[in-house]
mmCIF file with all atom_site columns, C-alpha atoms in Angstrom:
data_model
loop_
_atom_site.group_PDB
_atom_site.id
_atom_site.type_symbol
_atom_site.label_atom_id
_atom_site.label_alt_id
_atom_site.label_comp_id
_atom_site.label_asym_id
_atom_site.label_entity_id
_atom_site.label_seq_id
_atom_site.pdbx_PDB_ins_code
_atom_site.Cartn_x
_atom_site.Cartn_y
_atom_site.Cartn_z
_atom_site.occupancy
_atom_site.B_iso_or_equiv
_atom_site.pdbx_formal_charge
_atom_site.auth_seq_id
_atom_site.auth_comp_id
_atom_site.auth_asym_id
_atom_site.auth_atom_id
_atom_site.pdbx_PDB_model_num
ATOM 1   C CA . MET A 1 1   ? 103.927 94.750 70.185  1.00 0.00 ? 206 MET A CA 1
ATOM 2   C CA . ALA A 1 2   ? 107.018 95.076 68.011  1.00 0.00 ? 207 ALA A CA 1
ATOM 3   C CA . ILE A 1 3   ? 108.496 97.408 70.440  1.00 0.00 ? 208 ILE A CA 1
ATOM 4   C CA . VAL A 1 4   ? 107.699 95.090 73.755  1.00 0.00 ? 209 VAL A CA 1
ATOM 5   C CA . LYS A 1 5   ? 109.143 91.803 71.844  1.00 0.00 ? 210 LYS A CA 1
ATOM 6   C CA . ARG A 1 6   ? 112.136 94.016 71.059  1.00 0.00 ? 211 ARG A CA 1
ATOM 7   C CA . ILE A 1 7   ? 112.497 95.400 74.890  1.00 0.00 ? 212 ILE A CA 1
ATOM 8   C CA . THR A 1 8   ? 112.189 91.883 76.014  1.00 0.00 ? 213 THR A CA 1
ATOM 9   C CA . THR A 1 9   ? 114.857 90.654 73.760  1.00 0.00 ? 214 THR A CA 1
ATOM 10  C CA . THR A 1 10  ? 117.345 93.139 74.595  1.00 0.00 ? 215 THR A CA 1
ATOM 11  C CA . ALA A 1 11  ? 116.852 92.328 78.568  1.00 0.00 ? 216 ALA A CA 1
ATOM 12  C CA . GLN A 1 12  ? 117.441 88.179 77.592  1.00 0.00 ? 217 GLN A CA 1
ATOM 13  C CA . LEU A 1 13  ? 120.314 89.094 75.915  1.00 0.00 ? 218 LEU A CA 1
ATOM 14  C CA . ALA A 1 14  ? 121.578 91.355 78.610  1.00 0.00 ? 219 ALA A CA 1
ATOM 15  C CA . LEU A 1 15  ? 120.953 88.854 81.169  1.00 0.00 ? 220 LEU A CA 1
ATOM 16  C CA . SER A 1 16  ? 122.466 86.363 79.522  1.00 0.00 ? 221 SER A CA 1
ATOM 17  C CA . ASN A 1 17  ? 125.801 88.734 79.277  1.00 0.00 ? 222 ASN A CA 1
ATOM 18  C CA . ILE A 1 18  ? 125.384 89.042 83.179  1.00 0.00 ? 223 ILE A CA 1
ATOM 19  C CA . ARG A 1 19  ? 125.172 85.201 83.223  1.00 0.00 ? 224 ARG A CA 1
ATOM 20  C CA . SER A 1 20  ? 128.360 84.539 81.608  1.00 0.00 ? 225 SER A CA 1
ATOM 21  C CA . MET A 1 21  ? 130.302 87.820 83.344  1.00 0.00 ? 226 MET A CA 1
ATOM 22  C CA . ASN A 1 22  ? 133.401 85.354 85.205  1.00 0.00 ? 227 ASN A CA 1
ATOM 23  C CA . THR A 1 23  ? 134.404 87.016 88.697  1.00 0.00 ? 228 THR A CA 1
ATOM 24  C CA . VAL A 1 24  ? 137.223 86.336 90.730  1.00 0.00 ? 229 VAL A CA 1
ATOM 25  C CA . ALA A 1 25  ? 134.903 84.559 92.701  1.00 0.00 ? 230 ALA A CA 1
ATOM 26  C CA . SER A 1 26  ? 133.666 82.544 90.440  1.00 0.00 ? 231 SER A CA 1
ATOM 27  C CA . LEU A 1 27  ? 136.752 81.169 89.723  1.00 0.00 ? 232 LEU A CA 1
ATOM 28  C CA . ARG A 1 28  ? 137.606 77.890 90.264  1.00 0.00 ? 233 ARG A CA 1
ATOM 29  C CA . ARG A 1 29  ? 141.162 76.604 91.941  1.00 0.00 ? 234 ARG A CA 1
ATOM 30  C CA . ILE A 1 30  ? 143.602 73.639 91.593  1.00 0.00 ? 235 ILE A CA 1
ATOM 31  C CA . SER A 1 31  ? 145.494 72.440 94.757  1.00 0.00 ? 236 SER A CA 1
ATOM 32  C CA . ALA A 1 32  ? 149.271 71.824 94.226  1.00 0.00 ? 237 ALA A CA 1
ATOM 33  C CA . LYS A 1 33  ? 148.698 68.423 94.983  1.00 0.00 ? 238 LYS A CA 1
ATOM 34  C CA . SER A 1 34  ? 146.301 67.758 92.035  1.00 0.00 ? 239 SER A CA 1
ATOM 35  C CA . LEU A 1 35  ? 148.028 69.493 89.667  1.00 0.00 ? 240 LEU A CA 1
ATOM 36  C CA . SER A 1 36  ? 151.527 67.697 90.145  1.00 0.00 ? 241 SER A CA 1
ATOM 37  C CA . GLU A 1 37  ? 149.568 64.482 89.789  1.00 0.00 ? 242 GLU A CA 1
ATOM 38  C CA . LYS A 1 38  ? 148.391 65.971 86.531  1.00 0.00 ? 243 LYS A CA 1
ATOM 39  C CA . ILE A 1 39  ? 151.573 66.879 85.807  1.00 0.00 ? 244 ILE A CA 1
ATOM 40  C CA . LEU A 1 40  ? 153.580 63.305 86.630  1.00 0.00 ? 245 LEU A CA 1
ATOM 41  C CA . ALA A 1 41  ? 150.507 61.255 85.024  1.00 0.00 ? 246 ALA A CA 1
ATOM 42  C CA . GLU A 1 42  ? 151.700 62.932 81.396  1.00 0.00 ? 247 GLU A CA 1
ATOM 43  C CA . GLY A 1 43  ? 154.800 62.943 82.158  1.00 0.00 ? 248 GLY A CA 1
ATOM 44  C CA . ASP A 1 44  ? 157.057 64.319 79.432  1.00 0.00 ? 249 ASP A CA 1
ATOM 45  C CA . SER A 1 45  ? 154.306 64.214 76.994  1.00 0.00 ? 250 SER A CA 1
ATOM 46  C CA . PRO A 1 46  ? 154.631 66.462 73.760  1.00 0.00 ? 251 PRO A CA 1
ATOM 47  C CA . ASN A 1 47  ? 150.912 67.447 73.549  1.00 0.00 ? 252 ASN A CA 1
ATOM 48  C CA . PRO A 1 48  ? 150.091 67.555 77.331  1.00 0.00 ? 253 PRO A CA 1
ATOM 49  C CA . SER A 1 49  ? 146.893 67.928 77.879  1.00 0.00 ? 254 SER A CA 1
ATOM 50  C CA . TYR A 1 50  ? 147.367 71.143 80.068  1.00 0.00 ? 255 TYR A CA 1
ATOM 51  C CA . ALA A 1 51  ? 149.014 74.357 80.338  1.00 0.00 ? 256 ALA A CA 1
ATOM 52  C CA . ILE A 1 52  ? 150.381 76.228 83.409  1.00 0.00 ? 257 ILE A CA 1
ATOM 53  C CA . ILE A 1 53  ? 150.745 80.212 82.643  1.00 0.00 ? 258 ILE A CA 1
ATOM 54  C CA . ASP A 1 54  ? 152.870 81.839 85.539  1.00 0.00 ? 259 ASP A CA 1
ATOM 55  C CA . VAL A 1 55  ? 152.009 85.703 85.514  1.00 0.00 ? 260 VAL A CA 1
ATOM 56  C CA . ARG A 1 56  ? 154.777 86.612 87.792  1.00 0.00 ? 261 ARG A CA 1
ATOM 57  C CA . ASP A 1 57  ? 157.599 89.406 86.806  1.00 0.00 ? 262 ASP A CA 1
ATOM 58  C CA . GLU A 1 58  ? 160.787 89.949 88.123  1.00 0.00 ? 263 GLU A CA 1
ATOM 59  C CA . ASP A 1 59  ? 159.929 87.636 91.162  1.00 0.00 ? 264 ASP A CA 1
ATOM 60  C CA . PHE A 1 60  ? 159.608 84.822 88.501  1.00 0.00 ? 265 PHE A CA 1
ATOM 61  C CA . ILE A 1 61  ? 163.862 84.187 89.649  1.00 0.00 ? 266 ILE A CA 1
ATOM 62  C CA . GLY A 1 62  ? 164.227 81.733 92.024  1.00 0.00 ? 267 GLY A CA 1
ATOM 63  C CA . GLY A 1 63  ? 161.853 78.786 90.511  1.00 0.00 ? 268 GLY A CA 1
ATOM 64  C CA . HIS A 1 64  ? 159.029 77.912 88.374  1.00 0.00 ? 269 HIS A CA 1
ATOM 65  C CA . ILE A 1 65  ? 156.930 74.901 88.157  1.00 0.00 ? 270 ILE A CA 1
ATOM 66  C CA . LYS A 1 66  ? 157.849 72.411 85.006  1.00 0.00 ? 271 LYS A CA 1
ATOM 67  C CA . GLY A 1 67  ? 156.759 73.315 81.786  1.00 0.00 ? 272 GLY A CA 1
ATOM 68  C CA . CYS A 1 68  ? 155.253 76.660 82.286  1.00 0.00 ? 273 CYS A CA 1
ATOM 69  C CA . VAL A 1 69  ? 155.298 79.893 80.390  1.00 0.00 ? 274 VAL A CA 1
ATOM 70  C CA . ASN A 1 70  ? 156.325 82.682 81.693  1.00 0.00 ? 275 ASN A CA 1
ATOM 71  C CA . ILE A 1 71  ? 153.958 85.890 80.135  1.00 0.00 ? 276 ILE A CA 1
ATOM 72  C CA . PRO A 1 72  ? 155.050 88.619 83.040  1.00 0.00 ? 277 PRO A CA 1
ATOM 73  C CA . THR A 1 73  ? 151.962 90.909 83.726  1.00 0.00 ? 278 THR A CA 1
ATOM 74  C CA . LEU A 1 74  ? 152.926 93.842 81.675  1.00 0.00 ? 279 LEU A CA 1
ATOM 75  C CA . GLN A 1 75  ? 152.672 91.704 79.016  1.00 0.00 ? 280 GLN A CA 1
ATOM 76  C CA . LEU A 1 76  ? 149.514 90.227 78.958  1.00 0.00 ? 281 LEU A CA 1
ATOM 77  C CA . ASP A 1 77  ? 147.087 92.418 77.296  1.00 0.00 ? 282 ASP A CA 1
ATOM 78  C CA . ALA A 1 78  ? 149.380 92.158 74.228  1.00 0.00 ? 283 ALA A CA 1
ATOM 79  C CA . MET A 1 79  ? 149.601 88.181 74.608  1.00 0.00 ? 284 MET A CA 1
ATOM 80  C CA . MET A 1 80  ? 146.359 87.389 75.310  1.00 0.00 ? 285 MET A CA 1
ATOM 81  C CA . PRO A 1 81  ? 144.473 86.994 71.809  1.00 0.00 ? 286 PRO A CA 1
ATOM 82  C CA . THR A 1 82  ? 147.273 84.910 70.832  1.00 0.00 ? 287 THR A CA 1
ATOM 83  C CA . LEU A 1 83  ? 147.872 82.927 73.843  1.00 0.00 ? 288 LEU A CA 1
ATOM 84  C CA . VAL A 1 84  ? 143.894 82.153 73.521  1.00 0.00 ? 289 VAL A CA 1
ATOM 85  C CA . ARG A 1 85  ? 144.223 81.174 69.804  1.00 0.00 ? 290 ARG A CA 1
ATOM 86  C CA . LYS A 1 86  ? 147.325 79.247 70.810  1.00 0.00 ? 291 LYS A CA 1
ATOM 87  C CA . LEU A 1 87  ? 145.708 77.278 73.914  1.00 0.00 ? 292 LEU A CA 1
ATOM 88  C CA . LYS A 1 88  ? 141.865 76.564 72.033  1.00 0.00 ? 293 LYS A CA 1
ATOM 89  C CA . ASP A 1 89  ? 142.928 72.925 71.921  1.00 0.00 ? 294 ASP A CA 1
ATOM 90  C CA . THR A 1 90  ? 144.313 72.442 75.769  1.00 0.00 ? 295 THR A CA 1
ATOM 91  C CA . LYS A 1 91  ? 141.593 70.991 77.805  1.00 0.00 ? 296 LYS A CA 1
ATOM 92  C CA . THR A 1 92  ? 143.078 72.576 80.881  1.00 0.00 ? 297 THR A CA 1
ATOM 93  C CA . VAL A 1 93  ? 144.828 76.168 81.598  1.00 0.00 ? 298 VAL A CA 1
ATOM 94  C CA . VAL A 1 94  ? 146.348 77.029 85.162  1.00 0.00 ? 299 VAL A CA 1
ATOM 95  C CA . PHE A 1 95  ? 147.467 80.946 85.765  1.00 0.00 ? 300 PHE A CA 1
ATOM 96  C CA . HIS A 1 96  ? 149.435 81.654 89.117  1.00 0.00 ? 301 HIS A CA 1
ATOM 97  C CA . CYS A 1 97  ? 151.327 84.266 90.049  1.00 0.00 ? 302 CYS A CA 1
ATOM 98  C CA . ALA A 1 98  ? 153.253 84.066 93.552  1.00 0.00 ? 303 ALA A CA 1
ATOM 99  C CA . LEU A 1 99  ? 150.293 83.726 95.841  1.00 0.00 ? 304 LEU A CA 1
ATOM 100 C CA . SER A 1 100 ? 147.830 83.691 93.365  1.00 0.00 ? 305 SER A CA 1
ATOM 101 C CA . GLN A 1 101 ? 145.602 86.510 94.937  1.00 0.00 ? 306 GLN A CA 1
ATOM 102 C CA . GLN A 1 102 ? 145.703 89.175 92.379  1.00 0.00 ? 307 GLN A CA 1
ATOM 103 C CA . ARG A 1 103 ? 147.933 89.137 89.045  1.00 0.00 ? 308 ARG A CA 1
ATOM 104 C CA . GLY A 1 104 ? 146.895 85.320 88.406  1.00 0.00 ? 309 GLY A CA 1
ATOM 105 C CA . PRO A 1 105 ? 143.231 85.216 88.985  1.00 0.00 ? 310 PRO A CA 1
ATOM 106 C CA . SER A 1 106 ? 143.233 88.507 87.072  1.00 0.00 ? 311 SER A CA 1
ATOM 107 C CA . ALA A 1 107 ? 144.533 86.889 84.351  1.00 0.00 ? 312 ALA A CA 1
ATOM 108 C CA . ALA A 1 108 ? 142.541 84.323 84.453  1.00 0.00 ? 313 ALA A CA 1
ATOM 109 C CA . LEU A 1 109 ? 139.872 86.417 84.399  1.00 0.00 ? 314 LEU A CA 1
ATOM 110 C CA . LYS A 1 110 ? 141.318 88.389 81.327  1.00 0.00 ? 315 LYS A CA 1
ATOM 111 C CA . TYR A 1 111 ? 141.701 84.830 79.380  1.00 0.00 ? 316 TYR A CA 1
ATOM 112 C CA . LEU A 1 112 ? 138.053 83.925 80.196  1.00 0.00 ? 317 LEU A CA 1
ATOM 113 C CA . ARG A 1 113 ? 136.786 87.252 78.675  1.00 0.00 ? 318 ARG A CA 1
ATOM 114 C CA . GLU A 1 114 ? 139.208 87.184 75.780  1.00 0.00 ? 319 GLU A CA 1
ATOM 115 C CA . LYS A 1 115 ? 138.026 83.424 74.812  1.00 0.00 ? 320 LYS A CA 1
ATOM 116 C CA . ASP A 1 116 ? 134.480 84.361 75.039  1.00 0.00 ? 321 ASP A CA 1
ATOM 117 C CA . GLU A 1 117 ? 135.206 87.316 72.925  1.00 0.00 ? 322 GLU A CA 1
ATOM 118 C CA . LEU A 1 118 ? 136.635 84.876 70.158  1.00 0.00 ? 323 LEU A CA 1
ATOM 119 C CA . LEU A 1 119 ? 134.161 82.352 70.729  1.00 0.00 ? 324 LEU A CA 1
ATOM 120 C CA . LYS A 1 120 ? 131.286 85.151 69.477  1.00 0.00 ? 325 LYS A CA 1
ATOM 121 C CA . THR A 1 121 ? 133.444 86.949 66.631  1.00 0.00 ? 326 THR A CA 1
ATOM 122 C CA . LEU A 1 122 ? 133.467 82.970 65.317  1.00 0.00 ? 327 LEU A CA 1
ATOM 123 C CA . GLY A 1 123 ? 130.209 82.245 65.918  1.00 0.00 ? 328 GLY A CA 1
ATOM 124 C CA . LYS A 1 124 ? 129.222 78.642 64.682  1.00 0.00 ? 329 LYS A CA 1
ATOM 125 C CA . GLU A 1 125 ? 132.561 78.062 63.376  1.00 0.00 ? 330 GLU A CA 1
ATOM 126 C CA . SER A 1 126 ? 133.631 77.358 67.501  1.00 0.00 ? 331 SER A CA 1
ATOM 127 C CA . GLU A 1 127 ? 130.917 74.549 67.779  1.00 0.00 ? 332 GLU A CA 1
ATOM 128 C CA . GLY A 1 128 ? 133.626 71.432 68.191  1.00 0.00 ? 333 GLY A CA 1
ATOM 129 C CA . THR A 1 129 ? 135.874 73.375 70.118  1.00 0.00 ? 334 THR A CA 1
ATOM 130 C CA . VAL A 1 130 ? 137.244 71.805 73.346  1.00 0.00 ? 335 VAL A CA 1
ATOM 131 C CA . GLU A 1 131 ? 135.702 72.313 76.342  1.00 0.00 ? 336 GLU A CA 1
ATOM 132 C CA . GLN A 1 132 ? 138.348 73.710 77.815  1.00 0.00 ? 337 GLN A CA 1
ATOM 133 C CA . GLU A 1 133 ? 138.902 74.428 82.261  1.00 0.00 ? 338 GLU A CA 1
ATOM 134 C CA . VAL A 1 134 ? 140.493 77.166 83.336  1.00 0.00 ? 339 VAL A CA 1
ATOM 135 C CA . LEU A 1 135 ? 141.668 77.527 86.832  1.00 0.00 ? 340 LEU A CA 1
ATOM 136 C CA . VAL A 1 136 ? 143.940 79.337 89.284  1.00 0.00 ? 341 VAL A CA 1
ATOM 137 C CA . LEU A 1 137 ? 146.518 77.599 91.568  1.00 0.00 ? 342 LEU A CA 1
ATOM 138 C CA . ASP A 1 138 ? 145.852 77.740 94.775  1.00 0.00 ? 343 ASP A CA 1
ATOM 139 C CA . ARG A 1 139 ? 148.429 79.676 97.074  1.00 0.00 ? 344 ARG A CA 1
ATOM 140 C CA . GLY A 1 140 ? 150.420 80.135 94.123  1.00 0.00 ? 345 GLY A CA 1
ATOM 141 C CA . PHE A 1 141 ? 154.172 79.373 93.654  1.00 0.00 ? 346 PHE A CA 1
ATOM 142 C CA . VAL A 1 142 ? 154.305 80.259 97.029  1.00 0.00 ? 347 VAL A CA 1
ATOM 143 C CA . GLY A 1 143 ? 152.500 77.197 98.185  1.00 0.00 ? 348 GLY A CA 1
ATOM 144 C CA . TRP A 1 144 ? 153.856 74.957 95.618  1.00 0.00 ? 349 TRP A CA 1
ATOM 145 C CA . GLN A 1 145 ? 157.251 75.446 96.235  1.00 0.00 ? 350 GLN A CA 1
ATOM 146 C CA . GLN A 1 146 ? 156.744 74.642 99.879  1.00 0.00 ? 351 GLN A CA 1
ATOM 147 C CA . THR A 1 147 ? 156.030 71.280 98.749  1.00 0.00 ? 352 THR A CA 1
ATOM 148 C CA . TYR A 1 148 ? 157.387 70.812 95.805  1.00 0.00 ? 353 TYR A CA 1
ATOM 149 C CA . GLY A 1 149 ? 160.378 73.281 95.631  1.00 0.00 ? 354 GLY A CA 1
ATOM 150 C CA . ASP A 1 150 ? 162.853 71.081 95.886  1.00 0.00 ? 355 ASP A CA 1
ATOM 151 C CA . ASP A 1 151 ? 161.364 67.846 93.208  1.00 0.00 ? 356 ASP A CA 1
ATOM 152 C CA . GLU A 1 152 ? 162.885 68.453 90.076  1.00 0.00 ? 357 GLU A CA 1
ATOM 153 C CA . ARG A 1 153 ? 160.417 66.028 88.408  1.00 0.00 ? 358 ARG A CA 1
ATOM 154 C CA . LEU A 1 154 ? 158.145 69.140 89.046  1.00 0.00 ? 359 LEU A CA 1
ATOM 155 C CA . THR A 1 155 ? 160.160 72.327 89.816  1.00 0.00 ? 360 THR A CA 1
ATOM 156 C CA . GLU A 1 156 ? 162.732 73.739 87.844  1.00 0.00 ? 361 GLU A CA 1
ATOM 157 C CA . GLY A 1 157 ? 165.208 76.622 88.512  1.00 0.00 ? 362 GLY A CA 1
ATOM 158 C CA . TYR A 1 158 ? 164.389 76.075 92.766  1.00 0.00 ? 363 TYR A CA 1
ATOM 159 C CA . VAL A 1 159 ? 166.554 78.799 95.027  1.00 0.00 ? 364 VAL A CA 1
ATOM 160 C CA . LYS A 1 160 ? 165.106 77.460 98.329  1.00 0.00 ? 365 LYS A CA 1
ATOM 161 C CA . ASP A 1 161 ? 167.152 80.810 99.814  1.00 0.00 ? 366 ASP A CA 1
ATOM 162 C CA . ILE A 1 162 ? 164.840 82.898 98.056  1.00 0.00 ? 367 ILE A CA 1
ATOM 163 C CA . TRP A 1 163 ? 161.705 81.987 98.853  1.00 0.00 ? 368 TRP A CA 1
ATOM 164 C CA . ASP A 1 164 ? 162.524 81.467 102.775 1.00 0.00 ? 369 ASP A CA 1
ATOM 165 C CA . ASN A 1 165 ? 160.966 85.024 103.472 1.00 0.00 ? 370 ASN A CA 1
ATOM 166 C CA . TYR A 1 166 ? 158.435 85.244 101.126 1.00 0.00 ? 371 TYR A CA 1
#
């Protein structure tokens, strides 16, 4: 009976781990319009409810979303534990790259998995943590700049010529 119970418990644990696994398909997206509204609504708040993580590498030149944090893809693995701890009380975390097809979604997955591991490690200490929404910017910075590139309230360092043929 003990062997059957242990197998059942192990199977249940494995099933619960599978259910909690995040995939690219399960990632939620946010439109440029929704993100711009969030940024404008909070203005220059010293403690915004969101964080924008831009994982572009050398393609970061030519503009970025105001207030974003640039963590190039090659630095992500080393920075991820620190990022998860730093953003633990942030309600919404948005990841993006140029198109949000590869680097942005991959970074969001790494973040979610690192966060899950941290919460497992903390156990009961994690109770009371902020419910966090992790999103990917739909169409990435390319989509963003098409609408908001010239809007200095939302975009910094924008150089239109760089993005004309992207």
